[in-house]
mmCIF file of C-alpha atoms and ligand atoms in Angstrom:
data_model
loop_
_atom_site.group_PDB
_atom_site.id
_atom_site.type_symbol
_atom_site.label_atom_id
_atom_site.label_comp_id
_atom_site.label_asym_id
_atom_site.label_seq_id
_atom_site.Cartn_x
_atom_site.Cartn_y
_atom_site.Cartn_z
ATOM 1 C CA UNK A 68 -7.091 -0.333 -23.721
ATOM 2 C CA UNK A 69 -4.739 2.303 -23.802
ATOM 3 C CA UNK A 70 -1.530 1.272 -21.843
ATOM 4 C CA UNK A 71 -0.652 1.930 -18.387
ATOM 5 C CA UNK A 72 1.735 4.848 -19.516
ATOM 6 C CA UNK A 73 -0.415 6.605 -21.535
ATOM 7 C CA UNK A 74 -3.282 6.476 -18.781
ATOM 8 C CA UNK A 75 -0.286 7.852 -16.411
ATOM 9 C CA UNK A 76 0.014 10.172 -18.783
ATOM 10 C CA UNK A 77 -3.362 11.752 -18.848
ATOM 11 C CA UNK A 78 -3.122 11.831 -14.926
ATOM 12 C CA UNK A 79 -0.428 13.936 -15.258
ATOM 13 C CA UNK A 80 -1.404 16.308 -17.527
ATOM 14 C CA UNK A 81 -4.970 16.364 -15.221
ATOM 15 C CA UNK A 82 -3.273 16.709 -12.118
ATOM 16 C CA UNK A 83 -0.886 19.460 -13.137
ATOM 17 C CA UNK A 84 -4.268 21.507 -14.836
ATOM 18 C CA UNK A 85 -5.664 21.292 -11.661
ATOM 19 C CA UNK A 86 -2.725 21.471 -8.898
ATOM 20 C CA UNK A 87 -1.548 25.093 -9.696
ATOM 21 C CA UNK A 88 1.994 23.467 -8.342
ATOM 22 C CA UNK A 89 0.197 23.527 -4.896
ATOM 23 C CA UNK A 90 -1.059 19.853 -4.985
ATOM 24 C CA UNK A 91 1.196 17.015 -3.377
ATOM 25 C CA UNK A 92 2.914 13.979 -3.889
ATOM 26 C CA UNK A 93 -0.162 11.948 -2.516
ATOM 27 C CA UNK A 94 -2.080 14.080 -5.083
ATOM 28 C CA UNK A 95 -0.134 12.941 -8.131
ATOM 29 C CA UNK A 96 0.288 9.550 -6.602
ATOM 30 C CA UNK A 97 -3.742 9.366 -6.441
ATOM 31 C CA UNK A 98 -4.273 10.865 -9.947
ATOM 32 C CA UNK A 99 -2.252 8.146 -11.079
ATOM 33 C CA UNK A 100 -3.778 5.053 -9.316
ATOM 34 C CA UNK A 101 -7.219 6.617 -10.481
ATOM 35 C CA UNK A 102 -6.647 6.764 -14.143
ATOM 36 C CA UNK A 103 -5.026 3.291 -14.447
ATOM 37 C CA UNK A 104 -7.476 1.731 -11.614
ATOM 38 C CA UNK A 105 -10.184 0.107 -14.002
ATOM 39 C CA UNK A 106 -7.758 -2.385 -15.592
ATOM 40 C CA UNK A 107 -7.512 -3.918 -12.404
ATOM 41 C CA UNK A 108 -10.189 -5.949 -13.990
ATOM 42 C CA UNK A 109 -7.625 -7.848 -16.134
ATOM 43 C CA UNK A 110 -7.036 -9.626 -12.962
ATOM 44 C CA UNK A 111 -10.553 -11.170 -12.728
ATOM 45 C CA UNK A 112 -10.343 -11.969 -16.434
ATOM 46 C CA UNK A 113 -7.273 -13.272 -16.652
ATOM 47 C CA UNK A 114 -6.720 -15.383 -13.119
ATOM 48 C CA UNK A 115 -9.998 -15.670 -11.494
ATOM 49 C CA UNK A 116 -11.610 -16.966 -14.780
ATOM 50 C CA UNK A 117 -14.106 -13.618 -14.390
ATOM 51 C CA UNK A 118 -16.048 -14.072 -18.424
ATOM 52 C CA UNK A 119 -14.888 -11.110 -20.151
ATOM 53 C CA UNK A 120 -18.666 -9.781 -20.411
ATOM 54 C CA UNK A 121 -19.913 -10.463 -17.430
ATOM 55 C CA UNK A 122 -20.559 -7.549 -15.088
ATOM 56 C CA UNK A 123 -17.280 -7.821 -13.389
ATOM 57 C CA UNK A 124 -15.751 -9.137 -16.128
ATOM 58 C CA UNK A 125 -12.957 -6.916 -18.777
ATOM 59 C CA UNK A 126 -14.400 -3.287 -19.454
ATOM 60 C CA UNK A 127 -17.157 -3.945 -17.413
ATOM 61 C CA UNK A 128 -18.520 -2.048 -14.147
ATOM 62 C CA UNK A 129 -14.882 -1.596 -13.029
ATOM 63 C CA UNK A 130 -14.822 0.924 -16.315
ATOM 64 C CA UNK A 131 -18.591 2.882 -15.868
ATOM 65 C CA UNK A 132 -18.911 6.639 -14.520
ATOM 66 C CA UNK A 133 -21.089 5.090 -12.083
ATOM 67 C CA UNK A 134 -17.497 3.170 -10.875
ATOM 68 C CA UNK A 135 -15.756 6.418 -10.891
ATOM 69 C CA UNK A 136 -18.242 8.300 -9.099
ATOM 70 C CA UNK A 137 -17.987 5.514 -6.362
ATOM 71 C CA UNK A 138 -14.328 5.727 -6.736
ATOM 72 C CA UNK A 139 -13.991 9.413 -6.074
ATOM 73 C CA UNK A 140 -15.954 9.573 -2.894
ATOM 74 C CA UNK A 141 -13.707 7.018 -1.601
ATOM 75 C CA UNK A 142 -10.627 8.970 -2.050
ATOM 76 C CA UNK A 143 -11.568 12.048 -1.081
ATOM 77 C CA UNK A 144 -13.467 10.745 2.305
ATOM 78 C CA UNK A 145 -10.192 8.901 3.045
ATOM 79 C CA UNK A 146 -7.373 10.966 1.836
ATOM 80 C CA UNK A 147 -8.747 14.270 1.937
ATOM 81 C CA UNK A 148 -10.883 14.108 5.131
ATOM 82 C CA UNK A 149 -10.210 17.444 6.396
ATOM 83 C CA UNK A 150 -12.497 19.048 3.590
ATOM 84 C CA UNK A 151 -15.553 19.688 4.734
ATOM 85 C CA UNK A 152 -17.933 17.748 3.205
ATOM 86 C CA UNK A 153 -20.126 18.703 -0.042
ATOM 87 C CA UNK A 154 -17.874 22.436 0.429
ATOM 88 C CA UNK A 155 -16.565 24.073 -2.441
ATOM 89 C CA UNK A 156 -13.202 22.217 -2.217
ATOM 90 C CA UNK A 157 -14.794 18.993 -1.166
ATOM 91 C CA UNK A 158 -16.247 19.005 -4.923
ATOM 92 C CA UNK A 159 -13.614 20.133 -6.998
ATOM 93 C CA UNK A 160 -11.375 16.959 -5.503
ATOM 94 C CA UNK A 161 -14.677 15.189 -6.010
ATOM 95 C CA UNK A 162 -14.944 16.167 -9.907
ATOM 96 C CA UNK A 163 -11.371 16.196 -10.385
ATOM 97 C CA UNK A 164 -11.239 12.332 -9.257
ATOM 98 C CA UNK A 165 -14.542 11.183 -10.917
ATOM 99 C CA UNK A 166 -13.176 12.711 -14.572
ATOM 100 C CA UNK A 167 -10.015 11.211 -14.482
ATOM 101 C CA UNK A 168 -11.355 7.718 -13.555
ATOM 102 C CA UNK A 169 -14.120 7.935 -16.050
ATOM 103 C CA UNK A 170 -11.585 9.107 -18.511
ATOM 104 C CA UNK A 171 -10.172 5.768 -18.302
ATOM 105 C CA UNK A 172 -13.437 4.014 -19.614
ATOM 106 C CA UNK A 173 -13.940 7.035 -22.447
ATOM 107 C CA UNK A 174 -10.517 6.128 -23.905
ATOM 108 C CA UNK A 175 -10.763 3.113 -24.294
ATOM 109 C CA UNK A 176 -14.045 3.096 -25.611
ATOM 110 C CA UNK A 177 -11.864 5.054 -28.462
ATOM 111 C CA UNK A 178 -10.077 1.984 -28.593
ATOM 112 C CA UNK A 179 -10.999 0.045 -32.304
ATOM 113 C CA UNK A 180 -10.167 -3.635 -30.792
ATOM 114 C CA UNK A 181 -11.945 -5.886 -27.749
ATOM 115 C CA UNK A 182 -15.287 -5.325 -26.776
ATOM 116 C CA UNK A 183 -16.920 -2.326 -25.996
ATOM 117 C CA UNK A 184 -17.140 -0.414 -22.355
ATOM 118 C CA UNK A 185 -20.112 -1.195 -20.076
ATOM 119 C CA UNK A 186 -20.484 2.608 -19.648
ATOM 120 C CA UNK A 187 -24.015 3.119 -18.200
ATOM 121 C CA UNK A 188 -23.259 -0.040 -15.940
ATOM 122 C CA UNK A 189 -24.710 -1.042 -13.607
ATOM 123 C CA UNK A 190 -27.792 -0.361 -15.300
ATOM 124 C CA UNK A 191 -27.053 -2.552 -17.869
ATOM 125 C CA UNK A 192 -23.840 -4.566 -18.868
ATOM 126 C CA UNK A 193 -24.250 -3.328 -22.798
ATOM 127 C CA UNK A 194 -20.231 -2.550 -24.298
ATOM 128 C CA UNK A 195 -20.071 0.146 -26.243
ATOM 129 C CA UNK A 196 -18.030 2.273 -28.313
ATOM 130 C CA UNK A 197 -17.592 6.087 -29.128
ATOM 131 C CA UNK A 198 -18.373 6.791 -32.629
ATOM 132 C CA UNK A 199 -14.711 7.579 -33.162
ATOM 133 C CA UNK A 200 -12.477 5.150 -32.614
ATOM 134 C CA UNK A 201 -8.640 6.134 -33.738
ATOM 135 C CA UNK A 202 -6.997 4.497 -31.121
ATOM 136 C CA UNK A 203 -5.223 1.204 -31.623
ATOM 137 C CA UNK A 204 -6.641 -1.341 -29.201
ATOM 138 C CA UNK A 205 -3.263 -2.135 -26.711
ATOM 139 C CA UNK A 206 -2.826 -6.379 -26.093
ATOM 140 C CA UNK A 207 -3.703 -7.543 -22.762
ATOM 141 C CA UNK A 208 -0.640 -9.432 -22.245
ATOM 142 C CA UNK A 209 3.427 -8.466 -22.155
ATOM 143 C CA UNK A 210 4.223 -10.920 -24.338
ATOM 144 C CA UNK A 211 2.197 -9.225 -27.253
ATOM 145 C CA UNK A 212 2.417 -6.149 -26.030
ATOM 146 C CA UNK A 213 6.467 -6.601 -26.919
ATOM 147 C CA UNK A 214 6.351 -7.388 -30.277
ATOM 148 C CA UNK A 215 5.479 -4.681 -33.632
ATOM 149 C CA UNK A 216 1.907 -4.708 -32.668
ATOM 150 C CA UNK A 217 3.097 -2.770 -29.455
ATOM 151 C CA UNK A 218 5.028 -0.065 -31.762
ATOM 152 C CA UNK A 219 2.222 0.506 -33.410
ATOM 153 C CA UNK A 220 -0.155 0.485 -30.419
ATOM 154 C CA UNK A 221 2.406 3.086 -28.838
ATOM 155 C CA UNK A 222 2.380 5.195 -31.967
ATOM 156 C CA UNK A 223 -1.008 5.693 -31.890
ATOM 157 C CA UNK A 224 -1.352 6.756 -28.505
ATOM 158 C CA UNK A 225 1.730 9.331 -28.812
ATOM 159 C CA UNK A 226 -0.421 11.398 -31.677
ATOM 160 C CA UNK A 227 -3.904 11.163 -29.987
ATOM 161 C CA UNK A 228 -3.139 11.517 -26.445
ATOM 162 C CA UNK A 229 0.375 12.493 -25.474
ATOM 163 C CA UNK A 230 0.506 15.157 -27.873
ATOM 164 C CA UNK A 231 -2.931 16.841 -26.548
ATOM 165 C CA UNK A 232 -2.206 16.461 -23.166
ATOM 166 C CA UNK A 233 1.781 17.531 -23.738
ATOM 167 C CA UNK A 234 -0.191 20.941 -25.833
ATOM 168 C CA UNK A 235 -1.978 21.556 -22.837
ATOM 169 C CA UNK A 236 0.251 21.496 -20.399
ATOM 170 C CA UNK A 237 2.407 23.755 -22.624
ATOM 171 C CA UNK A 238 -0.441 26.223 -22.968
ATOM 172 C CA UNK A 239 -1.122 25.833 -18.624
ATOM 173 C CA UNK A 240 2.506 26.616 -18.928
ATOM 174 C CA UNK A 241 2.232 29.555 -20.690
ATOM 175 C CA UNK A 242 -0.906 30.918 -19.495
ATOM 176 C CA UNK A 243 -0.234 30.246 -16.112
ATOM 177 C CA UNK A 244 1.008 33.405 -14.072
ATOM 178 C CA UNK A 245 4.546 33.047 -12.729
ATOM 179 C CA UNK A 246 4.984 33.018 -9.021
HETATM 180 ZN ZN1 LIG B 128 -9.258 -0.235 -19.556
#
């Protein structure tokens, strides 16, 4: 997986392309739990003795679209209840959500370590992988995590998804009309 930060990351650069600075502090706080959400999983695997491949298990349905989908509604029938529902802001929190959850399970499936991401679960519990796969699998524990394989894990993730999502926000910045 790619670490907690770097999934933080991504939900910042997605919540300020979408916030025009009018979004707040629940938004960003949301964006946030969203896009780092699916590793919750590591609990199961690690202290309930969930089997990495089973459905609930690591990378499993807690990664799928069909999660995030499930996710989104959640959120924006709790926290955003004064939308009207299926209106034209109704979706866009709706898509907004679902992306940056499913995001989650498309970057790490750009991982090259671990097993693969049950993406069309719960249809079946199959682990795959994008066909490109630059990004240096993180370790699942601190322990490892703090030690060179972490350096390089963080290196990786600074060229192939801080510096898009920083060049983004940069061009939002610039493109953005000043108020
Ligand atoms: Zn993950």
């Amino acid at each position: 997986m790619p670490t907690f930060i770097t999934h933080s990351v991504v939900a910042g650069s997605s919540a300020y392309g979408f916030s025009s600075g009018k979004e707040s502090l629940k938004f960003w706080i949301l964006s946030i739990a969203c896009s780092s959400l699916p590793d919750a999983d590591v609990i199961g695997y690690r202290w309930l003795y969930i089997p990495y491949y089973s459905f609930f298990g690591h990378r499993g349905f807690f990664h799928s679209p069909f999660f995030a989908a499930l996710l989104s509604i959640l959120i924006v029938c709790t926290f955003y209840r004064k939308e009207v529902i299926f209106s034209i802001q109704w979706w866009k929190y709706f898509l907004y959500f679902f992306i940056l959850t499913a995001s989650h399970g498309l970057l790490d499936a750009m991982t090259n370590g671990g097993q693969g991401i049950a993406l069309l679960s719960p249809l079946n519990n199959n682990r795959y992988f994008l066909p490109w796969t630059p990004i240096e699998v993180s370790p699942l524990t601190i322990k490892r995590f703090l030690s060179p394989r972490g350096l390089t894990v963080l290196i990786s993730e600074l060229i192939w998804i801080w510096v898009p999502c920083f060049l983004i926000v940069i061009f939002l910045k610039i493109k953005r009309p000043k108020t």
